[in-house]
């Protein structure tokens, strides 16, 4: 991912140590209620390295855990602008084979710790905590990936009361509201927002999507094209479908799978020109396309096809 915005460990193939950050129940309640007032309190993130404490962990499924990290009373607001992310740090593990991780040379071999960038979907409307829902990639489940995911397995070992170091905000992109984005030194504006995500790349899309949909004054139209390998790999599908049903005039969601099941009603295969033409807004001065996913997908399936369809380079951003 070009800017490191995706919430993934960047391990080989499907066994990235990925963070799947989803909206908390409190956030969904605020969405159903049309938003909420701005919280009061000092902001926690200040670009320096700090510590958060695990206050609660809940098993969502056999391989997914929600972690609630508690923020200090003195700084109860996370302070993460929409579109930004933060880093978490953990001790560096050793692979099954010395100097390797999942059968390849480990670029972090010899390091004392690892760090990964994550994009939460919880916003500053949630005071006193930040929720991360992690899909744990355990070693030994697939023969080709004997080591699994580094960060996800470390987080799975955490117990309530344990701490992690965090640093942020970081990142080049920020959603300013009302269809306006800041990307580096540039400000971009749109009325129609296309999104293409692959796997864990849904995380920053959810963050921006949630900010738009909970603001009734934000009239930005959103279209999401979400690619995965199998139907079971579709992350937070229930939430996406619920949001699409609730905000039918503002959000359209379409899926494509490499290996679809029988009777699959959506698209099959990699993202194509035809999929983009059918499911994303056409190229125009008021159209912007956001992308997040594995680098090959971004390069060959997203950018290459956007260029073929006549989207200007200033009209798309890779997170």
GROMACS .gro file of C-alpha atoms in nm:
model
  319
    1UNK     CA    1   0.000   0.000   0.000
    2UNK     CA    2   0.161   0.320  -0.116
    3UNK     CA    3   0.120   0.527   0.200
    4UNK     CA    4   0.113   0.248   0.456
    5UNK     CA    5  -0.248   0.331   0.532
    6UNK     CA    6  -0.378  -0.023   0.522
    7UNK     CA    7  -0.410  -0.208   0.849
    8UNK     CA    8  -0.193  -0.502   0.769
    9UNK     CA    9   0.131  -0.665   0.875
   10UNK     CA   10   0.254  -0.699   0.514
   11UNK     CA   11   0.334  -1.070   0.559
   12UNK     CA   12   0.327  -1.298   0.249
   13UNK     CA   13  -0.002  -1.377   0.075
   14UNK     CA   14  -0.311  -1.413   0.288
   15UNK     CA   15  -0.132  -1.443   0.620
   16UNK     CA   16  -0.071  -1.076   0.674
   17UNK     CA   17  -0.085  -0.990   1.039
   18UNK     CA   18  -0.385  -0.781   0.977
   19UNK     CA   19  -0.583  -0.559   1.197
   20UNK     CA   20  -0.953  -0.553   1.131
   21UNK     CA   21  -1.075  -0.245   1.300
   22UNK     CA   22  -1.457  -0.224   1.313
   23UNK     CA   23  -1.709   0.009   1.466
   24UNK     CA   24  -1.792  -0.055   1.829
   25UNK     CA   25  -2.147  -0.105   1.948
   26UNK     CA   26  -2.145   0.245   2.088
   27UNK     CA   27  -2.041   0.381   1.751
   28UNK     CA   28  -2.321   0.193   1.575
   29UNK     CA   29  -2.570   0.337   1.821
   30UNK     CA   30  -2.445   0.686   1.742
   31UNK     CA   31  -2.473   0.609   1.368
   32UNK     CA   32  -2.833   0.497   1.408
   33UNK     CA   33  -2.903   0.811   1.601
   34UNK     CA   34  -2.761   1.031   1.326
   35UNK     CA   35  -2.431   1.113   1.495
   36UNK     CA   36  -2.354   1.280   1.821
   37UNK     CA   37  -2.205   1.584   1.976
   38UNK     CA   38  -1.835   1.646   1.984
   39UNK     CA   39  -1.673   1.512   2.298
   40UNK     CA   40  -1.493   1.733   2.543
   41UNK     CA   41  -1.150   1.657   2.678
   42UNK     CA   42  -0.783   1.669   2.596
   43UNK     CA   43  -0.647   1.464   2.305
   44UNK     CA   44  -0.427   1.163   2.375
   45UNK     CA   45  -0.222   1.131   2.057
   46UNK     CA   46   0.057   1.390   2.041
   47UNK     CA   47   0.303   1.225   1.795
   48UNK     CA   48   0.519   1.093   2.078
   49UNK     CA   49   0.534   0.729   2.184
   50UNK     CA   50   0.288   0.658   2.466
   51UNK     CA   51   0.129   0.362   2.643
   52UNK     CA   52  -0.228   0.232   2.643
   53UNK     CA   53  -0.372  -0.039   2.865
   54UNK     CA   54  -0.591  -0.327   2.752
   55UNK     CA   55  -0.919  -0.287   2.937
   56UNK     CA   56  -1.126  -0.555   2.769
   57UNK     CA   57  -1.101  -0.827   2.507
   58UNK     CA   58  -1.392  -1.005   2.346
   59UNK     CA   59  -1.387  -1.300   2.108
   60UNK     CA   60  -1.589  -1.208   1.801
   61UNK     CA   61  -1.530  -1.538   1.621
   62UNK     CA   62  -1.286  -1.829   1.628
   63UNK     CA   63  -1.008  -1.611   1.484
   64UNK     CA   64  -1.118  -1.254   1.556
   65UNK     CA   65  -1.084  -1.061   1.882
   66UNK     CA   66  -1.197  -0.714   1.981
   67UNK     CA   67  -0.943  -0.528   2.196
   68UNK     CA   68  -1.052  -0.220   2.389
   69UNK     CA   69  -0.757  -0.007   2.493
   70UNK     CA   70  -0.825   0.245   2.768
   71UNK     CA   71  -0.707   0.605   2.736
   72UNK     CA   72  -0.586   0.805   3.040
   73UNK     CA   73  -0.843   1.013   3.228
   74UNK     CA   74  -0.639   1.326   3.162
   75UNK     CA   75  -0.653   1.272   2.784
   76UNK     CA   76  -0.974   1.079   2.714
   77UNK     CA   77  -1.009   1.171   2.343
   78UNK     CA   78  -0.790   0.971   2.104
   79UNK     CA   79  -0.725   1.272   1.881
   80UNK     CA   80  -0.699   1.094   1.545
   81UNK     CA   81  -0.820   1.293   1.243
   82UNK     CA   82  -1.029   1.096   0.993
   83UNK     CA   83  -0.788   0.948   0.740
   84UNK     CA   84  -0.491   0.934   0.973
   85UNK     CA   85  -0.352   0.628   1.147
   86UNK     CA   86  -0.120   0.530   1.430
   87UNK     CA   87   0.154   0.278   1.501
   88UNK     CA   88   0.161  -0.001   1.757
   89UNK     CA   89   0.482  -0.163   1.880
   90UNK     CA   90   0.555  -0.519   1.995
   91UNK     CA   91   0.858  -0.740   2.068
   92UNK     CA   92   1.002  -0.900   1.754
   93UNK     CA   93   0.931  -1.274   1.738
   94UNK     CA   94   1.156  -1.546   1.596
   95UNK     CA   95   1.047  -1.763   1.305
   96UNK     CA   96   1.038  -2.141   1.296
   97UNK     CA   97   1.347  -2.122   1.074
   98UNK     CA   98   1.613  -1.884   1.202
   99UNK     CA   99   1.629  -1.568   0.992
  100UNK     CA  100   1.308  -1.645   0.807
  101UNK     CA  101   0.939  -1.571   0.846
  102UNK     CA  102   0.682  -1.781   0.664
  103UNK     CA  103   0.950  -1.934   0.443
  104UNK     CA  104   1.112  -1.610   0.329
  105UNK     CA  105   1.401  -1.402   0.452
  106UNK     CA  106   1.276  -1.192   0.742
  107UNK     CA  107   1.364  -0.823   0.687
  108UNK     CA  108   1.308  -0.765   1.058
  109UNK     CA  109   1.544  -1.040   1.169
  110UNK     CA  110   1.768  -0.909   1.444
  111UNK     CA  111   1.534  -0.625   1.538
  112UNK     CA  112   1.422  -0.598   1.899
  113UNK     CA  113   1.069  -0.489   1.813
  114UNK     CA  114   0.822  -0.459   1.529
  115UNK     CA  115   0.582  -0.177   1.448
  116UNK     CA  116   0.265  -0.175   1.240
  117UNK     CA  117   0.033   0.100   1.121
  118UNK     CA  118  -0.338   0.079   1.195
  119UNK     CA  119  -0.641   0.280   1.095
  120UNK     CA  120  -0.921   0.271   1.353
  121UNK     CA  121  -1.280   0.323   1.259
  122UNK     CA  122  -1.373   0.450   1.602
  123UNK     CA  123  -1.369   0.826   1.608
  124UNK     CA  124  -1.315   1.100   1.861
  125UNK     CA  125  -1.686   1.068   1.942
  126UNK     CA  126  -1.586   0.767   2.152
  127UNK     CA  127  -1.431   0.900   2.471
  128UNK     CA  128  -1.190   0.710   2.694
  129UNK     CA  129  -1.103   0.416   2.470
  130UNK     CA  130  -1.015   0.293   2.123
  131UNK     CA  131  -1.144  -0.040   1.990
  132UNK     CA  132  -0.938  -0.263   1.762
  133UNK     CA  133  -1.081  -0.586   1.624
  134UNK     CA  134  -0.797  -0.812   1.519
  135UNK     CA  135  -0.811  -1.113   1.292
  136UNK     CA  136  -0.548  -1.348   1.431
  137UNK     CA  137  -0.334  -1.537   1.181
  138UNK     CA  138  -0.189  -1.829   1.375
  139UNK     CA  139   0.120  -2.017   1.268
  140UNK     CA  140   0.090  -2.375   1.151
  141UNK     CA  141  -0.264  -2.345   1.020
  142UNK     CA  142  -0.142  -2.346   0.659
  143UNK     CA  143   0.175  -2.537   0.574
  144UNK     CA  144   0.308  -2.259   0.350
  145UNK     CA  145   0.286  -2.010   0.637
  146UNK     CA  146   0.430  -2.187   0.941
  147UNK     CA  147   0.489  -1.864   1.134
  148UNK     CA  148   0.155  -1.688   1.083
  149UNK     CA  149   0.125  -1.318   1.154
  150UNK     CA  150   0.364  -1.135   1.382
  151UNK     CA  151   0.155  -0.859   1.535
  152UNK     CA  152  -0.178  -1.039   1.538
  153UNK     CA  153  -0.036  -1.333   1.734
  154UNK     CA  154   0.134  -1.101   1.980
  155UNK     CA  155  -0.190  -0.914   2.039
  156UNK     CA  156  -0.376  -1.241   2.081
  157UNK     CA  157  -0.140  -1.318   2.371
  158UNK     CA  158  -0.237  -1.001   2.558
  159UNK     CA  159  -0.439  -1.017   2.879
  160UNK     CA  160  -0.651  -0.746   3.039
  161UNK     CA  161  -0.416  -0.508   3.216
  162UNK     CA  162  -0.132  -0.556   2.966
  163UNK     CA  163   0.000  -0.251   2.784
  164UNK     CA  164   0.110  -0.159   2.434
  165UNK     CA  165   0.300   0.140   2.303
  166UNK     CA  166   0.124   0.362   2.049
  167UNK     CA  167   0.237   0.659   1.840
  168UNK     CA  168   0.045   0.899   1.618
  169UNK     CA  169  -0.123   1.059   1.446
  170UNK     CA  170   0.066   0.984   1.125
  171UNK     CA  171  -0.025   0.979   0.757
  172UNK     CA  172  -0.058   1.205   0.454
  173UNK     CA  173  -0.434   1.193   0.410
  174UNK     CA  174  -0.718   1.351   0.606
  175UNK     CA  175  -1.090   1.381   0.546
  176UNK     CA  176  -1.199   1.735   0.628
  177UNK     CA  177  -1.573   1.684   0.579
  178UNK     CA  178  -1.824   1.785   0.312
  179UNK     CA  179  -1.636   1.594   0.043
  180UNK     CA  180  -1.303   1.766   0.110
  181UNK     CA  181  -0.975   1.579   0.156
  182UNK     CA  182  -0.625   1.691   0.235
  183UNK     CA  183  -0.357   1.479   0.069
  184UNK     CA  184  -0.011   1.603   0.152
  185UNK     CA  185  -0.007   1.972   0.065
  186UNK     CA  186  -0.302   1.940  -0.173
  187UNK     CA  187  -0.672   1.979  -0.098
  188UNK     CA  188  -0.915   1.770  -0.303
  189UNK     CA  189  -1.291   1.803  -0.325
  190UNK     CA  190  -1.563   1.574  -0.456
  191UNK     CA  191  -1.935   1.518  -0.465
  192UNK     CA  192  -1.904   1.152  -0.566
  193UNK     CA  193  -1.657   0.926  -0.388
  194UNK     CA  194  -1.551   0.590  -0.527
  195UNK     CA  195  -1.374   0.337  -0.307
  196UNK     CA  196  -1.181   0.024  -0.403
  197UNK     CA  197  -1.060  -0.203  -0.125
  198UNK     CA  198  -0.892  -0.541  -0.107
  199UNK     CA  199  -0.893  -0.757   0.206
  200UNK     CA  200  -0.787  -0.558   0.510
  201UNK     CA  201  -0.775  -0.245   0.296
  202UNK     CA  202  -1.139  -0.199   0.393
  203UNK     CA  203  -1.022  -0.041   0.719
  204UNK     CA  204  -0.951   0.316   0.603
  205UNK     CA  205  -1.252   0.301   0.372
  206UNK     CA  206  -1.473   0.230   0.673
  207UNK     CA  207  -1.320   0.516   0.866
  208UNK     CA  208  -1.397   0.770   0.593
  209UNK     CA  209  -1.733   0.613   0.513
  210UNK     CA  210  -1.843   0.631   0.876
  211UNK     CA  211  -1.744   0.996   0.905
  212UNK     CA  212  -1.951   1.084   0.600
  213UNK     CA  213  -2.260   0.880   0.685
  214UNK     CA  214  -2.292   0.995   1.044
  215UNK     CA  215  -2.302   1.358   0.928
  216UNK     CA  216  -2.644   1.427   0.773
  217UNK     CA  217  -2.514   1.753   0.629
  218UNK     CA  218  -2.245   1.569   0.429
  219UNK     CA  219  -2.403   1.495   0.090
  220UNK     CA  220  -2.108   1.303  -0.055
  221UNK     CA  221  -2.223   0.998  -0.253
  222UNK     CA  222  -2.018   0.682  -0.184
  223UNK     CA  223  -1.967   0.373  -0.403
  224UNK     CA  224  -1.755   0.084  -0.271
  225UNK     CA  225  -1.604  -0.200  -0.476
  226UNK     CA  226  -1.460  -0.456  -0.235
  227UNK     CA  227  -1.242  -0.747  -0.353
  228UNK     CA  228  -1.160  -1.067  -0.163
  229UNK     CA  229  -1.055  -1.424  -0.232
  230UNK     CA  230  -1.357  -1.606  -0.084
  231UNK     CA  231  -1.691  -1.511   0.067
  232UNK     CA  232  -1.565  -1.592   0.417
  233UNK     CA  233  -1.283  -1.342   0.367
  234UNK     CA  234  -1.524  -1.048   0.334
  235UNK     CA  235  -1.452  -0.846   0.645
  236UNK     CA  236  -1.729  -0.660   0.830
  237UNK     CA  237  -1.979  -0.760   0.561
  238UNK     CA  238  -2.275  -0.740   0.797
  239UNK     CA  239  -2.183  -0.385   0.882
  240UNK     CA  240  -2.133  -0.283   0.520
  241UNK     CA  241  -2.466  -0.434   0.418
  242UNK     CA  242  -2.641  -0.266   0.711
  243UNK     CA  243  -2.495   0.073   0.625
  244UNK     CA  244  -2.585   0.029   0.258
  245UNK     CA  245  -2.944  -0.058   0.350
  246UNK     CA  246  -2.976   0.228   0.599
  247UNK     CA  247  -2.818   0.486   0.368
  248UNK     CA  248  -2.937   0.353   0.033
  249UNK     CA  249  -2.938   0.697  -0.127
  250UNK     CA  250  -2.582   0.771  -0.015
  251UNK     CA  251  -2.391   0.439  -0.019
  252UNK     CA  252  -2.364   0.157  -0.274
  253UNK     CA  253  -2.162  -0.157  -0.197
  254UNK     CA  254  -2.050  -0.422  -0.447
  255UNK     CA  255  -1.831  -0.728  -0.393
  256UNK     CA  256  -1.605  -0.937  -0.614
  257UNK     CA  257  -1.446  -1.272  -0.525
  258UNK     CA  258  -1.160  -1.469  -0.676
  259UNK     CA  259  -1.332  -1.796  -0.581
  260UNK     CA  260  -1.706  -1.731  -0.553
  261UNK     CA  261  -1.950  -1.993  -0.421
  262UNK     CA  262  -2.232  -2.138  -0.626
  263UNK     CA  263  -2.514  -1.889  -0.666
  264UNK     CA  264  -2.294  -1.587  -0.595
  265UNK     CA  265  -2.490  -1.272  -0.690
  266UNK     CA  266  -2.202  -1.028  -0.722
  267UNK     CA  267  -1.889  -1.015  -0.941
  268UNK     CA  268  -1.615  -1.272  -0.985
  269UNK     CA  269  -1.243  -1.229  -1.040
  270UNK     CA  270  -1.004  -0.939  -1.010
  271UNK     CA  271  -1.125  -0.580  -1.039
  272UNK     CA  272  -1.172  -0.495  -1.408
  273UNK     CA  273  -1.253  -0.195  -1.625
  274UNK     CA  274  -1.609  -0.321  -1.651
  275UNK     CA  275  -1.653  -0.344  -1.275
  276UNK     CA  276  -1.522   0.007  -1.225
  277UNK     CA  277  -1.745   0.145  -1.501
  278UNK     CA  278  -2.052  -0.026  -1.360
  279UNK     CA  279  -2.005   0.028  -0.988
  280UNK     CA  280  -1.800   0.347  -0.938
  281UNK     CA  281  -1.880   0.706  -1.037
  282UNK     CA  282  -1.752   0.800  -1.383
  283UNK     CA  283  -1.452   1.029  -1.430
  284UNK     CA  284  -1.545   1.391  -1.364
  285UNK     CA  285  -1.415   1.701  -1.190
  286UNK     CA  286  -1.631   1.621  -0.886
  287UNK     CA  287  -1.530   1.251  -0.865
  288UNK     CA  288  -1.257   1.116  -0.637
  289UNK     CA  289  -1.152   0.752  -0.600
  290UNK     CA  290  -0.981   0.613  -0.288
  291UNK     CA  291  -0.791   0.283  -0.298
  292UNK     CA  292  -0.643   0.057  -0.032
  293UNK     CA  293  -0.524  -0.301  -0.062
  294UNK     CA  294  -0.229  -0.519  -0.160
  295UNK     CA  295   0.022  -0.330  -0.378
  296UNK     CA  296  -0.027  -0.556  -0.685
  297UNK     CA  297  -0.402  -0.495  -0.671
  298UNK     CA  298  -0.353  -0.120  -0.650
  299UNK     CA  299  -0.105  -0.113  -0.938
  300UNK     CA  300  -0.253  -0.361  -1.184
  301UNK     CA  301  -0.625  -0.379  -1.104
  302UNK     CA  302  -0.703  -0.031  -0.976
  303UNK     CA  303  -0.469   0.234  -1.118
  304UNK     CA  304  -0.417   0.063  -1.456
  305UNK     CA  305  -0.791   0.037  -1.515
  306UNK     CA  306  -0.865   0.387  -1.388
  307UNK     CA  307  -0.609   0.520  -1.637
  308UNK     CA  308  -0.769   0.321  -1.919
  309UNK     CA  309  -1.109   0.463  -1.831
  310UNK     CA  310  -0.987   0.822  -1.843
  311UNK     CA  311  -0.967   0.912  -1.475
  312UNK     CA  312  -0.711   1.187  -1.424
  313UNK     CA  313  -0.423   1.110  -1.190
  314UNK     CA  314  -0.535   1.386  -0.956
  315UNK     CA  315  -0.874   1.216  -0.918
  316UNK     CA  316  -0.751   0.906  -0.733
  317UNK     CA  317  -0.556   0.847  -0.413
  318UNK     CA  318  -0.392   0.524  -0.291
  319UNK     CA  319  -0.396   0.490   0.087
   0.00000   0.00000   0.00000
